[in-house]
């Protein structure tokens, strides 16, 4: 077993970016291609940070636990594939409400999952819609689309203004442990691309999504960590599985009482 190399997707300060987040080797999204994508600006006592999330209902966004931990205020931006665009399709929501998984561990990234709640429901449009939790667990060989506004190379520290996406494939736990060792828990999964594609700083909270049918997109996993060897290394990217947390998610987003 080699040296354990977990590198947290440290959230990139949005006012003084020293590193960004990225989908390495990806393609730029077009208008309306990912209506469930949400850009998350997080304010804390220590500074301001950027993450990505997924619209889950008209009141909730699903993201990583590290993206909500310690938050004072969020600004969630939806309805655009470009961060710099400010037209009538764009919706910006300020909220301080979030739920962090009670067993989240910032040191090991176990249970790295969280929810952000809007102060009032939003209206779905052509440019804003929802995705769904999965009905089956993710398995080796599952393919899905990863997207994010993160850094697109190790040499470029800036966030991408345009949403970038790439197809990734779930690898076996054995392959994942070559890089991350026994820090990999049963609720984590690794995804890799064909040409070193993957995630990096600031892609925290971004999903692996799969198209099932028109209007029905599921979220298999949430971006959580990557290798200390660098974002452009051939090492796979680490994710939190969503399926094991379906009950926890639904208890908040679709309460029975």
Short mmCIF file of C-alpha atoms in Angstrom, two decimals:
data_model
loop_
_atom_site.label_atom_id
_atom_site.label_comp_id
_atom_site.label_asym_id
_atom_site.label_seq_id
_atom_site.Cartn_x
_atom_site.Cartn_y
_atom_site.Cartn_z
CA UNK A 1 0.00 0.00 0.00
CA UNK A 2 1.44 3.35 -0.99
CA UNK A 3 1.42 6.56 0.97
CA UNK A 4 -2.06 7.90 1.60
CA UNK A 5 -2.61 11.04 -0.42
CA UNK A 6 -5.84 12.83 0.28
CA UNK A 7 -5.94 16.44 -0.78
CA UNK A 8 -9.04 18.32 0.26
CA UNK A 9 -10.72 20.44 -2.38
CA UNK A 10 -9.86 23.49 -0.33
CA UNK A 11 -12.41 26.14 -1.10
CA UNK A 12 -10.83 28.92 -3.07
CA UNK A 13 -11.13 32.46 -1.67
CA UNK A 14 -13.14 34.37 -4.26
CA UNK A 15 -11.62 37.74 -3.48
CA UNK A 16 -7.99 36.65 -3.48
CA UNK A 17 -7.75 33.49 -5.54
CA UNK A 18 -4.45 31.75 -5.17
CA UNK A 19 -5.91 28.57 -6.66
CA UNK A 20 -9.16 27.88 -8.44
CA UNK A 21 -11.28 24.86 -9.14
CA UNK A 22 -11.54 23.01 -12.38
CA UNK A 23 -12.90 20.27 -14.51
CA UNK A 24 -9.68 19.17 -16.18
CA UNK A 25 -9.98 18.32 -19.86
CA UNK A 26 -13.62 19.40 -20.06
CA UNK A 27 -15.76 21.23 -22.59
CA UNK A 28 -17.59 24.50 -22.06
CA UNK A 29 -21.32 24.25 -21.43
CA UNK A 30 -23.83 26.09 -23.58
CA UNK A 31 -26.76 28.19 -22.40
CA UNK A 32 -29.32 26.07 -20.55
CA UNK A 33 -27.34 22.82 -20.82
CA UNK A 34 -27.18 22.33 -17.04
CA UNK A 35 -30.22 24.11 -15.57
CA UNK A 36 -29.67 22.39 -12.20
CA UNK A 37 -26.15 23.85 -11.77
CA UNK A 38 -25.71 26.29 -8.89
CA UNK A 39 -22.72 28.52 -8.14
CA UNK A 40 -22.26 28.94 -4.39
CA UNK A 41 -20.51 31.92 -2.81
CA UNK A 42 -19.92 31.17 0.85
CA UNK A 43 -19.07 33.79 3.48
CA UNK A 44 -17.49 32.74 6.78
CA UNK A 45 -15.74 34.45 9.67
CA UNK A 46 -12.44 33.57 7.95
CA UNK A 47 -13.21 34.76 4.42
CA UNK A 48 -15.21 34.17 1.25
CA UNK A 49 -15.18 30.97 -0.76
CA UNK A 50 -16.61 29.37 -3.89
CA UNK A 51 -18.30 26.01 -4.43
CA UNK A 52 -20.64 24.32 -6.86
CA UNK A 53 -23.95 22.63 -6.07
CA UNK A 54 -27.03 21.07 -7.61
CA UNK A 55 -30.61 22.34 -7.41
CA UNK A 56 -32.56 19.54 -5.73
CA UNK A 57 -35.96 21.18 -5.16
CA UNK A 58 -37.37 24.70 -5.40
CA UNK A 59 -36.01 25.28 -1.88
CA UNK A 60 -32.86 23.17 -1.57
CA UNK A 61 -29.38 22.84 -3.11
CA UNK A 62 -27.24 19.74 -2.58
CA UNK A 63 -23.50 20.24 -2.12
CA UNK A 64 -20.51 19.05 -0.08
CA UNK A 65 -20.34 19.35 3.69
CA UNK A 66 -17.15 21.39 3.40
CA UNK A 67 -19.14 23.90 1.33
CA UNK A 68 -21.56 24.68 4.17
CA UNK A 69 -19.44 24.08 7.27
CA UNK A 70 -18.95 27.33 9.18
CA UNK A 71 -21.01 29.43 6.79
CA UNK A 72 -22.51 32.76 7.82
CA UNK A 73 -24.15 33.62 4.50
CA UNK A 74 -24.50 32.14 1.02
CA UNK A 75 -25.23 33.71 -2.32
CA UNK A 76 -26.47 31.02 -4.70
CA UNK A 77 -26.48 31.84 -8.41
CA UNK A 78 -28.65 29.82 -10.81
CA UNK A 79 -29.88 30.07 -14.38
CA UNK A 80 -26.57 30.76 -16.08
CA UNK A 81 -23.54 28.93 -17.44
CA UNK A 82 -21.35 32.06 -17.09
CA UNK A 83 -20.47 33.63 -13.75
CA UNK A 84 -20.10 37.07 -15.35
CA UNK A 85 -23.57 37.08 -16.97
CA UNK A 86 -26.31 39.13 -15.33
CA UNK A 87 -29.38 38.88 -17.53
CA UNK A 88 -33.05 38.14 -16.84
CA UNK A 89 -32.53 34.37 -16.72
CA UNK A 90 -30.15 34.62 -13.75
CA UNK A 91 -31.46 34.22 -10.20
CA UNK A 92 -29.36 35.19 -7.18
CA UNK A 93 -30.55 34.04 -3.77
CA UNK A 94 -29.08 35.06 -0.42
CA UNK A 95 -29.60 32.72 2.50
CA UNK A 96 -28.01 31.74 5.77
CA UNK A 97 -29.86 28.43 6.15
CA UNK A 98 -28.01 25.15 5.74
CA UNK A 99 -27.82 21.60 7.06
CA UNK A 100 -24.49 19.84 7.59
CA UNK A 101 -24.46 16.07 7.99
CA UNK A 102 -24.10 15.40 11.73
CA UNK A 103 -21.24 12.94 11.17
CA UNK A 104 -19.22 15.14 8.82
CA UNK A 105 -15.51 14.99 9.63
CA UNK A 106 -13.44 17.85 8.14
CA UNK A 107 -10.20 15.94 8.70
CA UNK A 108 -11.13 12.71 6.92
CA UNK A 109 -13.99 14.11 4.78
CA UNK A 110 -16.24 11.29 5.93
CA UNK A 111 -19.91 12.17 5.30
CA UNK A 112 -18.94 15.18 3.19
CA UNK A 113 -22.46 16.23 2.29
CA UNK A 114 -24.63 19.25 3.03
CA UNK A 115 -27.77 21.12 2.03
CA UNK A 116 -28.51 24.81 1.52
CA UNK A 117 -32.08 26.06 1.96
CA UNK A 118 -33.52 29.16 0.32
CA UNK A 119 -35.52 31.62 2.36
CA UNK A 120 -38.44 31.17 -0.05
CA UNK A 121 -39.10 28.78 -2.95
CA UNK A 122 -37.70 29.70 -6.35
CA UNK A 123 -39.55 29.33 -9.67
CA UNK A 124 -38.31 26.79 -12.16
CA UNK A 125 -37.75 28.10 -15.68
CA UNK A 126 -36.14 27.01 -18.94
CA UNK A 127 -32.80 27.87 -17.32
CA UNK A 128 -33.43 26.66 -13.76
CA UNK A 129 -34.60 23.16 -12.95
CA UNK A 130 -33.91 20.33 -10.55
CA UNK A 131 -32.04 17.03 -10.46
CA UNK A 132 -32.94 13.96 -8.38
CA UNK A 133 -31.28 11.66 -5.88
CA UNK A 134 -30.41 8.23 -7.36
CA UNK A 135 -32.67 5.19 -7.12
CA UNK A 136 -29.72 2.76 -7.19
CA UNK A 137 -26.21 2.89 -5.67
CA UNK A 138 -23.34 3.92 -7.91
CA UNK A 139 -21.24 0.99 -9.08
CA UNK A 140 -17.89 0.40 -10.77
CA UNK A 141 -18.09 1.43 -14.41
CA UNK A 142 -20.94 3.90 -13.93
CA UNK A 143 -20.41 6.93 -16.16
CA UNK A 144 -21.69 10.42 -15.53
CA UNK A 145 -21.12 14.08 -16.25
CA UNK A 146 -19.03 16.19 -13.88
CA UNK A 147 -19.31 19.95 -14.12
CA UNK A 148 -17.89 22.99 -12.37
CA UNK A 149 -16.53 26.50 -12.71
CA UNK A 150 -13.12 25.55 -11.37
CA UNK A 151 -9.54 25.82 -12.41
CA UNK A 152 -8.90 24.23 -15.81
CA UNK A 153 -5.17 23.61 -15.43
CA UNK A 154 -2.60 23.42 -12.66
CA UNK A 155 -0.94 26.53 -14.09
CA UNK A 156 -4.04 28.75 -14.15
CA UNK A 157 -5.24 29.79 -10.68
CA UNK A 158 -8.48 31.47 -11.80
CA UNK A 159 -12.01 30.15 -11.74
CA UNK A 160 -13.49 29.42 -15.15
CA UNK A 161 -16.08 32.04 -16.07
CA UNK A 162 -17.90 29.40 -18.15
CA UNK A 163 -19.25 26.17 -16.69
CA UNK A 164 -17.10 23.25 -17.86
CA UNK A 165 -18.12 19.60 -18.03
CA UNK A 166 -16.54 16.22 -18.70
CA UNK A 167 -17.57 12.55 -18.71
CA UNK A 168 -16.03 10.48 -15.91
CA UNK A 169 -16.25 6.80 -14.97
CA UNK A 170 -16.46 5.22 -11.51
CA UNK A 171 -13.40 3.07 -10.78
CA UNK A 172 -13.09 0.16 -8.38
CA UNK A 173 -12.36 0.70 -4.70
CA UNK A 174 -9.11 -1.21 -5.22
CA UNK A 175 -7.99 1.26 -7.88
CA UNK A 176 -9.08 4.19 -5.74
CA UNK A 177 -7.10 2.88 -2.74
CA UNK A 178 -3.89 2.86 -4.78
CA UNK A 179 -4.01 6.64 -4.37
CA UNK A 180 -6.00 7.19 -1.18
CA UNK A 181 -5.36 4.07 0.89
CA UNK A 182 -7.61 3.20 3.79
CA UNK A 183 -8.95 6.74 4.07
CA UNK A 184 -11.49 5.64 1.47
CA UNK A 185 -14.73 4.81 3.29
CA UNK A 186 -17.69 2.77 2.07
CA UNK A 187 -19.58 5.98 1.27
CA UNK A 188 -16.82 7.35 -0.96
CA UNK A 189 -16.19 6.57 -4.63
CA UNK A 190 -13.57 7.59 -7.16
CA UNK A 191 -14.17 8.77 -10.72
CA UNK A 192 -11.61 9.12 -13.51
CA UNK A 193 -11.49 10.26 -17.13
CA UNK A 194 -9.62 9.02 -20.18
CA UNK A 195 -7.05 11.81 -20.30
CA UNK A 196 -6.39 12.78 -16.66
CA UNK A 197 -9.74 14.58 -16.48
CA UNK A 198 -11.10 15.29 -13.05
CA UNK A 199 -11.78 17.88 -10.38
CA UNK A 200 -9.68 20.40 -8.49
CA UNK A 201 -9.89 23.32 -6.03
CA UNK A 202 -13.31 24.93 -5.85
CA UNK A 203 -15.09 22.05 -7.55
CA UNK A 204 -16.18 20.99 -4.07
CA UNK A 205 -19.86 20.12 -4.09
CA UNK A 206 -20.11 19.63 -7.84
CA UNK A 207 -21.98 16.47 -8.87
CA UNK A 208 -21.64 13.44 -11.04
CA UNK A 209 -24.95 13.46 -12.92
CA UNK A 210 -26.53 10.93 -15.25
CA UNK A 211 -29.23 11.54 -17.84
CA UNK A 212 -32.05 9.02 -17.41
CA UNK A 213 -34.83 10.56 -19.49
CA UNK A 214 -36.07 13.97 -20.52
CA UNK A 215 -36.36 16.09 -17.39
CA UNK A 216 -34.99 13.34 -15.16
CA UNK A 217 -31.34 13.71 -14.17
CA UNK A 218 -29.90 11.90 -11.15
CA UNK A 219 -26.98 12.83 -8.90
CA UNK A 220 -24.69 9.89 -8.22
CA UNK A 221 -21.95 11.60 -6.22
CA UNK A 222 -20.61 14.90 -4.86
CA UNK A 223 -17.07 16.14 -5.43
CA UNK A 224 -15.02 15.94 -2.23
CA UNK A 225 -11.23 15.47 -2.68
CA UNK A 226 -8.37 14.86 -5.10
CA UNK A 227 -4.78 13.69 -5.07
CA UNK A 228 -1.85 15.63 -3.64
CA UNK A 229 -0.06 14.76 -6.89
CA UNK A 230 -2.02 17.55 -8.57
CA UNK A 231 -5.22 18.10 -10.45
CA UNK A 232 -3.73 17.06 -13.77
CA UNK A 233 -2.25 13.85 -12.43
CA UNK A 234 -3.71 10.51 -13.60
CA UNK A 235 -5.03 9.85 -10.09
CA UNK A 236 -8.83 9.58 -9.80
CA UNK A 237 -10.99 12.23 -8.15
CA UNK A 238 -12.78 11.47 -4.87
CA UNK A 239 -16.53 11.80 -4.37
CA UNK A 240 -19.17 11.24 -1.71
CA UNK A 241 -21.82 8.75 -2.79
CA UNK A 242 -25.35 10.19 -2.69
CA UNK A 243 -27.44 7.00 -2.51
CA UNK A 244 -26.49 6.11 1.12
CA UNK A 245 -27.77 9.55 2.19
CA UNK A 246 -31.12 9.48 0.35
CA UNK A 247 -33.05 9.07 3.59
CA UNK A 248 -31.18 11.91 5.29
CA UNK A 249 -31.70 14.19 2.27
CA UNK A 250 -35.39 13.38 1.94
CA UNK A 251 -36.03 13.98 5.64
CA UNK A 252 -35.16 17.63 5.07
CA UNK A 253 -36.23 18.26 1.48
CA UNK A 254 -39.50 16.27 1.57
CA UNK A 255 -40.55 16.19 5.24
CA UNK A 256 -43.61 14.09 6.06
CA UNK A 257 -44.79 16.40 8.83
#
